């Protein structure tokens, strides 16, 4: 296994990061089976694990904690906070009040005294970024967190966070965790260049485009009866995405690769990408992904991918990504009716 430096932190991590989102009730409820997958990943040289408090409401962190007993020092462990962890409106978000509680909860579930990388899972427009960075700085000074980062932040908020850190003498986001795949290349325009500009590592999620780059979702064919297909029907049935998949499948076949292996190799080929997160639910899934670890794409294949999905473009919606209030709330992008006329 080759290792890459995570931004300018000096931390060395594997190009594959084991994502733990599917460990627990939301994916694989068998704790022992999930632990076996984690151990096999560690034995294969993967030293980077990503989870979050929200994954199966803390169960994923508990599984990871059990799996790392006796091996904690060999792992770069990342977890996240922001999404609701209960009905109380203060058990979520990016406030100091919540983050100081959330990190203690994660430490307890992970059975560790420190988190190597603590990520803010999504932006919080109602919270000053200085409030968040100040809380994270104190958590680092207390030794509970080693480095901090963001997940799925727009480039404007990535840059603002860097400016606030510099001006206020606060800890800087050292990592961004954005979505990235052959079908979703929008971050190539600004997010990845910003990461390079500020020395941030990029650990990308959904390199298989929520499963569309496994080859299971085909145009004109019945869609798999999967939880993702039910949760994101617009995305999984988007004609532009399905058209791109139909063009990518023969390209992978001509290269002697599975579509999934080509997609993973694409994700880690970008110079700004440190690691791509794989999220297996079963040992079979993990074995298949690990089998593609040695795949390297030629310039010709990358050029042909560019011809199918041009650099810096998204083929369609990625419903799990972050949409700011100005996109979600009509009243923020529509003047009152009385003000919509010219004369």
PDB file of C-alpha atoms in Angstrom, residues 7-237:
ATOM      1  CA  UNK A   7      -2.717  18.001   3.089  1.00  0.00           C
ATOM      2  CA  UNK A   8       0.094  19.640   5.048  1.00  0.00           C
ATOM      3  CA  UNK A   9      -0.645  17.840   8.294  1.00  0.00           C
ATOM      4  CA  UNK A  10       2.281  15.445   7.873  1.00  0.00           C
ATOM      5  CA  UNK A  11      -0.147  12.558   8.515  1.00  0.00           C
ATOM      6  CA  UNK A  12       0.304   9.642   6.123  1.00  0.00           C
ATOM      7  CA  UNK A  13      -2.851   7.904   4.955  1.00  0.00           C
ATOM      8  CA  UNK A  14      -3.784   5.220   2.449  1.00  0.00           C
ATOM      9  CA  UNK A  15      -5.388   6.221  -0.884  1.00  0.00           C
ATOM     10  CA  UNK A  16      -8.401   4.137   0.117  1.00  0.00           C
ATOM     11  CA  UNK A  17     -10.188   5.288   3.260  1.00  0.00           C
ATOM     12  CA  UNK A  18     -12.532   2.760   4.830  1.00  0.00           C
ATOM     13  CA  UNK A  19     -15.901   4.428   5.286  1.00  0.00           C
ATOM     14  CA  UNK A  20     -18.009   3.034   8.114  1.00  0.00           C
ATOM     15  CA  UNK A  21     -21.392   4.450   7.102  1.00  0.00           C
ATOM     16  CA  UNK A  22     -22.755   0.996   6.262  1.00  0.00           C
ATOM     17  CA  UNK A  23     -21.745  -0.577   9.574  1.00  0.00           C
ATOM     18  CA  UNK A  24     -24.748  -0.786  11.872  1.00  0.00           C
ATOM     19  CA  UNK A  25     -28.514  -0.796  11.496  1.00  0.00           C
ATOM     20  CA  UNK A  26     -28.463   1.390   8.382  1.00  0.00           C
ATOM     21  CA  UNK A  27     -26.397  -1.199   6.508  1.00  0.00           C
ATOM     22  CA  UNK A  28     -24.842  -4.273   8.073  1.00  0.00           C
ATOM     23  CA  UNK A  29     -26.320  -4.918  11.545  1.00  0.00           C
ATOM     24  CA  UNK A  30     -23.902  -7.801  12.221  1.00  0.00           C
ATOM     25  CA  UNK A  31     -21.220  -6.232  14.417  1.00  0.00           C
ATOM     26  CA  UNK A  32     -18.836  -9.167  14.156  1.00  0.00           C
ATOM     27  CA  UNK A  33     -19.028  -9.209  10.361  1.00  0.00           C
ATOM     28  CA  UNK A  34     -18.371  -5.459  10.219  1.00  0.00           C
ATOM     29  CA  UNK A  35     -15.413  -5.880  12.571  1.00  0.00           C
ATOM     30  CA  UNK A  36     -13.987  -8.579  10.295  1.00  0.00           C
ATOM     31  CA  UNK A  37     -14.177  -6.155   7.372  1.00  0.00           C
ATOM     32  CA  UNK A  38     -12.353  -3.494   9.377  1.00  0.00           C
ATOM     33  CA  UNK A  39      -9.638  -5.944  10.418  1.00  0.00           C
ATOM     34  CA  UNK A  40      -9.183  -7.148   6.840  1.00  0.00           C
ATOM     35  CA  UNK A  41      -8.817  -3.551   5.694  1.00  0.00           C
ATOM     36  CA  UNK A  42      -6.157  -2.889   8.319  1.00  0.00           C
ATOM     37  CA  UNK A  43      -4.319  -6.093   7.368  1.00  0.00           C
ATOM     38  CA  UNK A  44      -4.368  -4.946   3.718  1.00  0.00           C
ATOM     39  CA  UNK A  45      -2.610  -1.695   4.676  1.00  0.00           C
ATOM     40  CA  UNK A  46      -5.594   0.669   4.829  1.00  0.00           C
ATOM     41  CA  UNK A  47      -4.827   2.904   7.808  1.00  0.00           C
ATOM     42  CA  UNK A  48      -7.575   5.508   7.367  1.00  0.00           C
ATOM     43  CA  UNK A  49     -11.116   5.021   8.746  1.00  0.00           C
ATOM     44  CA  UNK A  50     -13.979   7.498   8.440  1.00  0.00           C
ATOM     45  CA  UNK A  51     -17.198   7.415  10.408  1.00  0.00           C
ATOM     46  CA  UNK A  52     -19.687   9.912  11.902  1.00  0.00           C
ATOM     47  CA  UNK A  53     -21.940  10.211  14.910  1.00  0.00           C
ATOM     48  CA  UNK A  54     -25.028  10.157  12.680  1.00  0.00           C
ATOM     49  CA  UNK A  55     -24.214   6.797  11.074  1.00  0.00           C
ATOM     50  CA  UNK A  56     -26.783   4.411  12.547  1.00  0.00           C
ATOM     51  CA  UNK A  57     -27.163   6.917  15.411  1.00  0.00           C
ATOM     52  CA  UNK A  58     -23.749   6.189  16.899  1.00  0.00           C
ATOM     53  CA  UNK A  59     -23.738   2.442  16.265  1.00  0.00           C
ATOM     54  CA  UNK A  60     -21.121   2.766  13.526  1.00  0.00           C
ATOM     55  CA  UNK A  61     -18.752   4.522  15.942  1.00  0.00           C
ATOM     56  CA  UNK A  62     -19.361   1.788  18.500  1.00  0.00           C
ATOM     57  CA  UNK A  63     -18.458  -0.918  15.959  1.00  0.00           C
ATOM     58  CA  UNK A  64     -15.307   0.932  14.919  1.00  0.00           C
ATOM     59  CA  UNK A  65     -14.339   1.365  18.564  1.00  0.00           C
ATOM     60  CA  UNK A  66     -14.663  -2.355  19.231  1.00  0.00           C
ATOM     61  CA  UNK A  67     -12.701  -3.218  16.074  1.00  0.00           C
ATOM     62  CA  UNK A  68      -9.786  -0.944  16.989  1.00  0.00           C
ATOM     63  CA  UNK A  69      -9.097  -2.410  20.424  1.00  0.00           C
ATOM     64  CA  UNK A  70      -5.366  -3.092  20.512  1.00  0.00           C
ATOM     65  CA  UNK A  71      -4.851  -1.442  17.106  1.00  0.00           C
ATOM     66  CA  UNK A  72      -5.887   2.164  17.742  1.00  0.00           C
ATOM     67  CA  UNK A  73      -2.378   3.602  17.357  1.00  0.00           C
ATOM     68  CA  UNK A  74      -2.092   2.134  13.862  1.00  0.00           C
ATOM     69  CA  UNK A  75      -5.140   3.983  12.526  1.00  0.00           C
ATOM     70  CA  UNK A  76      -5.876   7.529  11.418  1.00  0.00           C
ATOM     71  CA  UNK A  77      -9.410   7.849  12.745  1.00  0.00           C
ATOM     72  CA  UNK A  78     -11.886  10.416  11.438  1.00  0.00           C
ATOM     73  CA  UNK A  79     -15.396  11.141  12.607  1.00  0.00           C
ATOM     74  CA  UNK A  80     -17.912  13.913  12.069  1.00  0.00           C
ATOM     75  CA  UNK A  81     -20.570  15.987  13.817  1.00  0.00           C
ATOM     76  CA  UNK A  82     -23.373  18.323  12.722  1.00  0.00           C
ATOM     77  CA  UNK A  83     -26.454  16.276  11.796  1.00  0.00           C
ATOM     78  CA  UNK A  84     -29.279  15.775  14.340  1.00  0.00           C
ATOM     79  CA  UNK A  85     -28.628  13.251  17.107  1.00  0.00           C
ATOM     80  CA  UNK A  86     -32.044  13.589  18.739  1.00  0.00           C
ATOM     81  CA  UNK A  87     -35.186  15.686  18.832  1.00  0.00           C
ATOM     82  CA  UNK A  88     -33.588  18.435  20.919  1.00  0.00           C
ATOM     83  CA  UNK A  89     -32.781  21.268  18.470  1.00  0.00           C
ATOM     84  CA  UNK A  90     -29.477  21.837  20.281  1.00  0.00           C
ATOM     85  CA  UNK A  91     -28.271  18.263  19.676  1.00  0.00           C
ATOM     86  CA  UNK A  92     -27.093  19.197  16.195  1.00  0.00           C
ATOM     87  CA  UNK A  93     -25.282  21.898  14.274  1.00  0.00           C
ATOM     88  CA  UNK A  94     -21.925  23.611  14.587  1.00  0.00           C
ATOM     89  CA  UNK A  95     -22.264  25.544  17.830  1.00  0.00           C
ATOM     90  CA  UNK A  96     -19.731  25.361  20.645  1.00  0.00           C
ATOM     91  CA  UNK A  97     -22.508  24.043  22.877  1.00  0.00           C
ATOM     92  CA  UNK A  98     -23.117  21.037  20.672  1.00  0.00           C
ATOM     93  CA  UNK A  99     -19.599  20.291  19.434  1.00  0.00           C
ATOM     94  CA  UNK A 100     -18.144  20.072  22.929  1.00  0.00           C
ATOM     95  CA  UNK A 101     -20.842  17.529  23.804  1.00  0.00           C
ATOM     96  CA  UNK A 102     -20.701  15.696  20.471  1.00  0.00           C
ATOM     97  CA  UNK A 103     -16.955  15.065  20.667  1.00  0.00           C
ATOM     98  CA  UNK A 104     -17.297  13.555  24.150  1.00  0.00           C
ATOM     99  CA  UNK A 105     -20.051  11.259  22.896  1.00  0.00           C
ATOM    100  CA  UNK A 106     -17.924  10.172  19.933  1.00  0.00           C
ATOM    101  CA  UNK A 107     -14.877   9.546  22.113  1.00  0.00           C
ATOM    102  CA  UNK A 108     -16.956   7.345  24.384  1.00  0.00           C
ATOM    103  CA  UNK A 109     -18.434   5.314  21.537  1.00  0.00           C
ATOM    104  CA  UNK A 110     -15.059   4.973  19.806  1.00  0.00           C
ATOM    105  CA  UNK A 111     -13.405   3.940  23.095  1.00  0.00           C
ATOM    106  CA  UNK A 112     -10.483   6.301  22.540  1.00  0.00           C
ATOM    107  CA  UNK A 113      -9.070   9.423  24.166  1.00  0.00           C
ATOM    108  CA  UNK A 114      -8.493  11.313  20.922  1.00  0.00           C
ATOM    109  CA  UNK A 115      -9.794  11.703  17.387  1.00  0.00           C
ATOM    110  CA  UNK A 116      -7.184  12.156  14.662  1.00  0.00           C
ATOM    111  CA  UNK A 117      -9.467  14.107  12.324  1.00  0.00           C
ATOM    112  CA  UNK A 118     -12.699  15.780  13.447  1.00  0.00           C
ATOM    113  CA  UNK A 119     -14.890  16.987  10.601  1.00  0.00           C
ATOM    114  CA  UNK A 120     -17.845  19.356  10.489  1.00  0.00           C
ATOM    115  CA  UNK A 121     -20.326  17.287   8.512  1.00  0.00           C
ATOM    116  CA  UNK A 122     -22.098  20.185   6.764  1.00  0.00           C
ATOM    117  CA  UNK A 123     -22.174  23.994   6.952  1.00  0.00           C
ATOM    118  CA  UNK A 124     -24.540  25.705   9.390  1.00  0.00           C
ATOM    119  CA  UNK A 125     -25.702  29.052   7.987  1.00  0.00           C
ATOM    120  CA  UNK A 126     -27.122  30.033  11.394  1.00  0.00           C
ATOM    121  CA  UNK A 127     -23.747  29.715  13.140  1.00  0.00           C
ATOM    122  CA  UNK A 128     -20.788  32.072  12.824  1.00  0.00           C
ATOM    123  CA  UNK A 129     -17.796  30.108  11.502  1.00  0.00           C
ATOM    124  CA  UNK A 130     -15.675  31.820  14.167  1.00  0.00           C
ATOM    125  CA  UNK A 131     -17.844  30.168  16.834  1.00  0.00           C
ATOM    126  CA  UNK A 132     -17.185  26.753  15.275  1.00  0.00           C
ATOM    127  CA  UNK A 133     -13.459  27.246  14.748  1.00  0.00           C
ATOM    128  CA  UNK A 134     -13.006  28.608  18.262  1.00  0.00           C
ATOM    129  CA  UNK A 135     -14.638  25.489  19.740  1.00  0.00           C
ATOM    130  CA  UNK A 136     -12.531  23.211  17.544  1.00  0.00           C
ATOM    131  CA  UNK A 137      -9.370  25.086  18.557  1.00  0.00           C
ATOM    132  CA  UNK A 138     -10.121  24.458  22.215  1.00  0.00           C
ATOM    133  CA  UNK A 139     -10.772  20.767  21.529  1.00  0.00           C
ATOM    134  CA  UNK A 140      -7.372  20.542  19.867  1.00  0.00           C
ATOM    135  CA  UNK A 141      -5.653  22.311  22.760  1.00  0.00           C
ATOM    136  CA  UNK A 142      -7.324  19.859  25.135  1.00  0.00           C
ATOM    137  CA  UNK A 143      -5.784  16.984  23.171  1.00  0.00           C
ATOM    138  CA  UNK A 144      -9.139  15.486  22.230  1.00  0.00           C
ATOM    139  CA  UNK A 145      -8.737  16.276  18.535  1.00  0.00           C
ATOM    140  CA  UNK A 146      -5.568  16.265  16.458  1.00  0.00           C
ATOM    141  CA  UNK A 147      -6.754  17.980  13.261  1.00  0.00           C
ATOM    142  CA  UNK A 148     -10.020  19.461  11.992  1.00  0.00           C
ATOM    143  CA  UNK A 149     -11.763  19.710   8.670  1.00  0.00           C
ATOM    144  CA  UNK A 150     -15.008  20.269   6.791  1.00  0.00           C
ATOM    145  CA  UNK A 151     -17.288  18.076   4.736  1.00  0.00           C
ATOM    146  CA  UNK A 152     -19.202  19.128   1.620  1.00  0.00           C
ATOM    147  CA  UNK A 153     -18.552  22.840   2.147  1.00  0.00           C
ATOM    148  CA  UNK A 154     -19.017  25.244  -0.801  1.00  0.00           C
ATOM    149  CA  UNK A 155     -15.762  26.836  -1.895  1.00  0.00           C
ATOM    150  CA  UNK A 156     -16.874  30.248  -0.587  1.00  0.00           C
ATOM    151  CA  UNK A 157     -17.210  28.822   2.923  1.00  0.00           C
ATOM    152  CA  UNK A 158     -13.917  26.938   2.651  1.00  0.00           C
ATOM    153  CA  UNK A 159     -12.149  30.200   1.833  1.00  0.00           C
ATOM    154  CA  UNK A 160     -14.035  32.153   4.520  1.00  0.00           C
ATOM    155  CA  UNK A 161     -13.020  29.589   7.137  1.00  0.00           C
ATOM    156  CA  UNK A 162      -9.373  29.926   6.128  1.00  0.00           C
ATOM    157  CA  UNK A 163      -9.546  33.727   6.383  1.00  0.00           C
ATOM    158  CA  UNK A 164     -11.206  33.616   9.806  1.00  0.00           C
ATOM    159  CA  UNK A 165      -8.601  31.159  11.078  1.00  0.00           C
ATOM    160  CA  UNK A 166      -5.777  33.411   9.938  1.00  0.00           C
ATOM    161  CA  UNK A 167      -7.261  36.631  11.242  1.00  0.00           C
ATOM    162  CA  UNK A 168      -8.368  35.249  14.605  1.00  0.00           C
ATOM    163  CA  UNK A 169      -5.439  32.912  15.226  1.00  0.00           C
ATOM    164  CA  UNK A 170      -7.670  29.834  15.266  1.00  0.00           C
ATOM    165  CA  UNK A 171      -7.147  26.255  14.106  1.00  0.00           C
ATOM    166  CA  UNK A 172      -7.476  25.825  10.346  1.00  0.00           C
ATOM    167  CA  UNK A 173      -9.513  23.291   8.448  1.00  0.00           C
ATOM    168  CA  UNK A 174      -6.841  20.908   7.175  1.00  0.00           C
ATOM    169  CA  UNK A 175      -9.146  18.623   5.209  1.00  0.00           C
ATOM    170  CA  UNK A 176     -12.240  18.875   3.042  1.00  0.00           C
ATOM    171  CA  UNK A 177     -14.462  15.861   2.392  1.00  0.00           C
ATOM    172  CA  UNK A 178     -16.383  16.572  -0.834  1.00  0.00           C
ATOM    173  CA  UNK A 179     -18.360  14.279  -3.159  1.00  0.00           C
ATOM    174  CA  UNK A 180     -16.398  13.275  -6.258  1.00  0.00           C
ATOM    175  CA  UNK A 181     -16.821  10.721  -9.006  1.00  0.00           C
ATOM    176  CA  UNK A 182     -16.786  10.425 -12.770  1.00  0.00           C
ATOM    177  CA  UNK A 183     -20.429  11.527 -12.729  1.00  0.00           C
ATOM    178  CA  UNK A 184     -19.913  14.420 -10.302  1.00  0.00           C
ATOM    179  CA  UNK A 185     -16.847  16.439 -11.236  1.00  0.00           C
ATOM    180  CA  UNK A 186     -18.057  19.894 -10.273  1.00  0.00           C
ATOM    181  CA  UNK A 187     -15.511  20.204  -7.463  1.00  0.00           C
ATOM    182  CA  UNK A 188     -12.714  20.211 -10.044  1.00  0.00           C
ATOM    183  CA  UNK A 189     -13.599  23.822 -10.870  1.00  0.00           C
ATOM    184  CA  UNK A 190     -13.040  25.482  -7.507  1.00  0.00           C
ATOM    185  CA  UNK A 191     -13.119  23.173  -4.481  1.00  0.00           C
ATOM    186  CA  UNK A 192     -10.104  21.036  -5.357  1.00  0.00           C
ATOM    187  CA  UNK A 193      -8.006  24.050  -6.486  1.00  0.00           C
ATOM    188  CA  UNK A 194      -8.902  25.772  -3.197  1.00  0.00           C
ATOM    189  CA  UNK A 195      -7.784  22.684  -1.288  1.00  0.00           C
ATOM    190  CA  UNK A 196      -4.446  22.806  -3.087  1.00  0.00           C
ATOM    191  CA  UNK A 197      -4.144  26.552  -2.497  1.00  0.00           C
ATOM    192  CA  UNK A 198      -4.643  26.196   1.270  1.00  0.00           C
ATOM    193  CA  UNK A 199      -2.782  22.935   1.726  1.00  0.00           C
ATOM    194  CA  UNK A 200      -5.900  20.958   2.558  1.00  0.00           C
ATOM    195  CA  UNK A 201      -6.185  17.255   2.006  1.00  0.00           C
ATOM    196  CA  UNK A 202      -9.235  16.004   0.093  1.00  0.00           C
ATOM    197  CA  UNK A 203     -10.859  12.746   1.145  1.00  0.00           C
ATOM    198  CA  UNK A 204     -13.668  12.295  -1.371  1.00  0.00           C
ATOM    199  CA  UNK A 205     -16.941  10.505  -0.752  1.00  0.00           C
ATOM    200  CA  UNK A 206     -19.183   8.579  -3.127  1.00  0.00           C
ATOM    201  CA  UNK A 207     -16.523   7.761  -5.765  1.00  0.00           C
ATOM    202  CA  UNK A 208     -19.030   5.207  -7.098  1.00  0.00           C
ATOM    203  CA  UNK A 209     -21.730   7.896  -7.400  1.00  0.00           C
ATOM    204  CA  UNK A 210     -24.040   6.354  -4.801  1.00  0.00           C
ATOM    205  CA  UNK A 211     -23.676   3.000  -6.552  1.00  0.00           C
ATOM    206  CA  UNK A 212     -24.412   4.143 -10.103  1.00  0.00           C
ATOM    207  CA  UNK A 213     -20.829   3.340 -11.121  1.00  0.00           C
ATOM    208  CA  UNK A 214     -21.135  -0.297 -10.075  1.00  0.00           C
ATOM    209  CA  UNK A 215     -22.996  -1.117 -13.280  1.00  0.00           C
ATOM    210  CA  UNK A 216     -26.126  -2.187 -11.407  1.00  0.00           C
ATOM    211  CA  UNK A 217     -28.136   0.801 -12.586  1.00  0.00           C
ATOM    212  CA  UNK A 218     -28.777   0.573 -16.346  1.00  0.00           C
ATOM    213  CA  UNK A 219     -30.869   2.585 -18.718  1.00  0.00           C
ATOM    214  CA  UNK A 220     -34.108   0.840 -19.615  1.00  0.00           C
ATOM    215  CA  UNK A 221     -33.573  -1.878 -17.025  1.00  0.00           C
ATOM    216  CA  UNK A 222     -35.481  -2.386 -13.760  1.00  0.00           C
ATOM    217  CA  UNK A 223     -33.786  -0.489 -10.955  1.00  0.00           C
ATOM    218  CA  UNK A 224     -32.347  -2.537  -8.076  1.00  0.00           C
ATOM    219  CA  UNK A 225     -34.563  -2.728  -5.010  1.00  0.00           C
ATOM    220  CA  UNK A 226     -32.084  -0.828  -2.867  1.00  0.00           C
ATOM    221  CA  UNK A 227     -32.418   1.663  -0.042  1.00  0.00           C
ATOM    222  CA  UNK A 228     -30.538   4.266  -2.067  1.00  0.00           C
ATOM    223  CA  UNK A 229     -32.844   3.867  -5.057  1.00  0.00           C
ATOM    224  CA  UNK A 230     -35.821   4.458  -2.769  1.00  0.00           C
ATOM    225  CA  UNK A 231     -34.221   7.385  -0.970  1.00  0.00           C
ATOM    226  CA  UNK A 232     -32.808   9.135  -4.057  1.00  0.00           C
ATOM    227  CA  UNK A 233     -35.182   8.192  -6.922  1.00  0.00           C
ATOM    228  CA  UNK A 234     -34.605  11.381  -8.909  1.00  0.00           C
ATOM    229  CA  UNK A 235     -30.842  10.879  -8.864  1.00  0.00           C
ATOM    230  CA  UNK A 236     -30.889   7.162  -9.656  1.00  0.00           C
ATOM    231  CA  UNK A 237     -33.273   7.644 -12.589  1.00  0.00           C
TER     232      UNK A 237
END
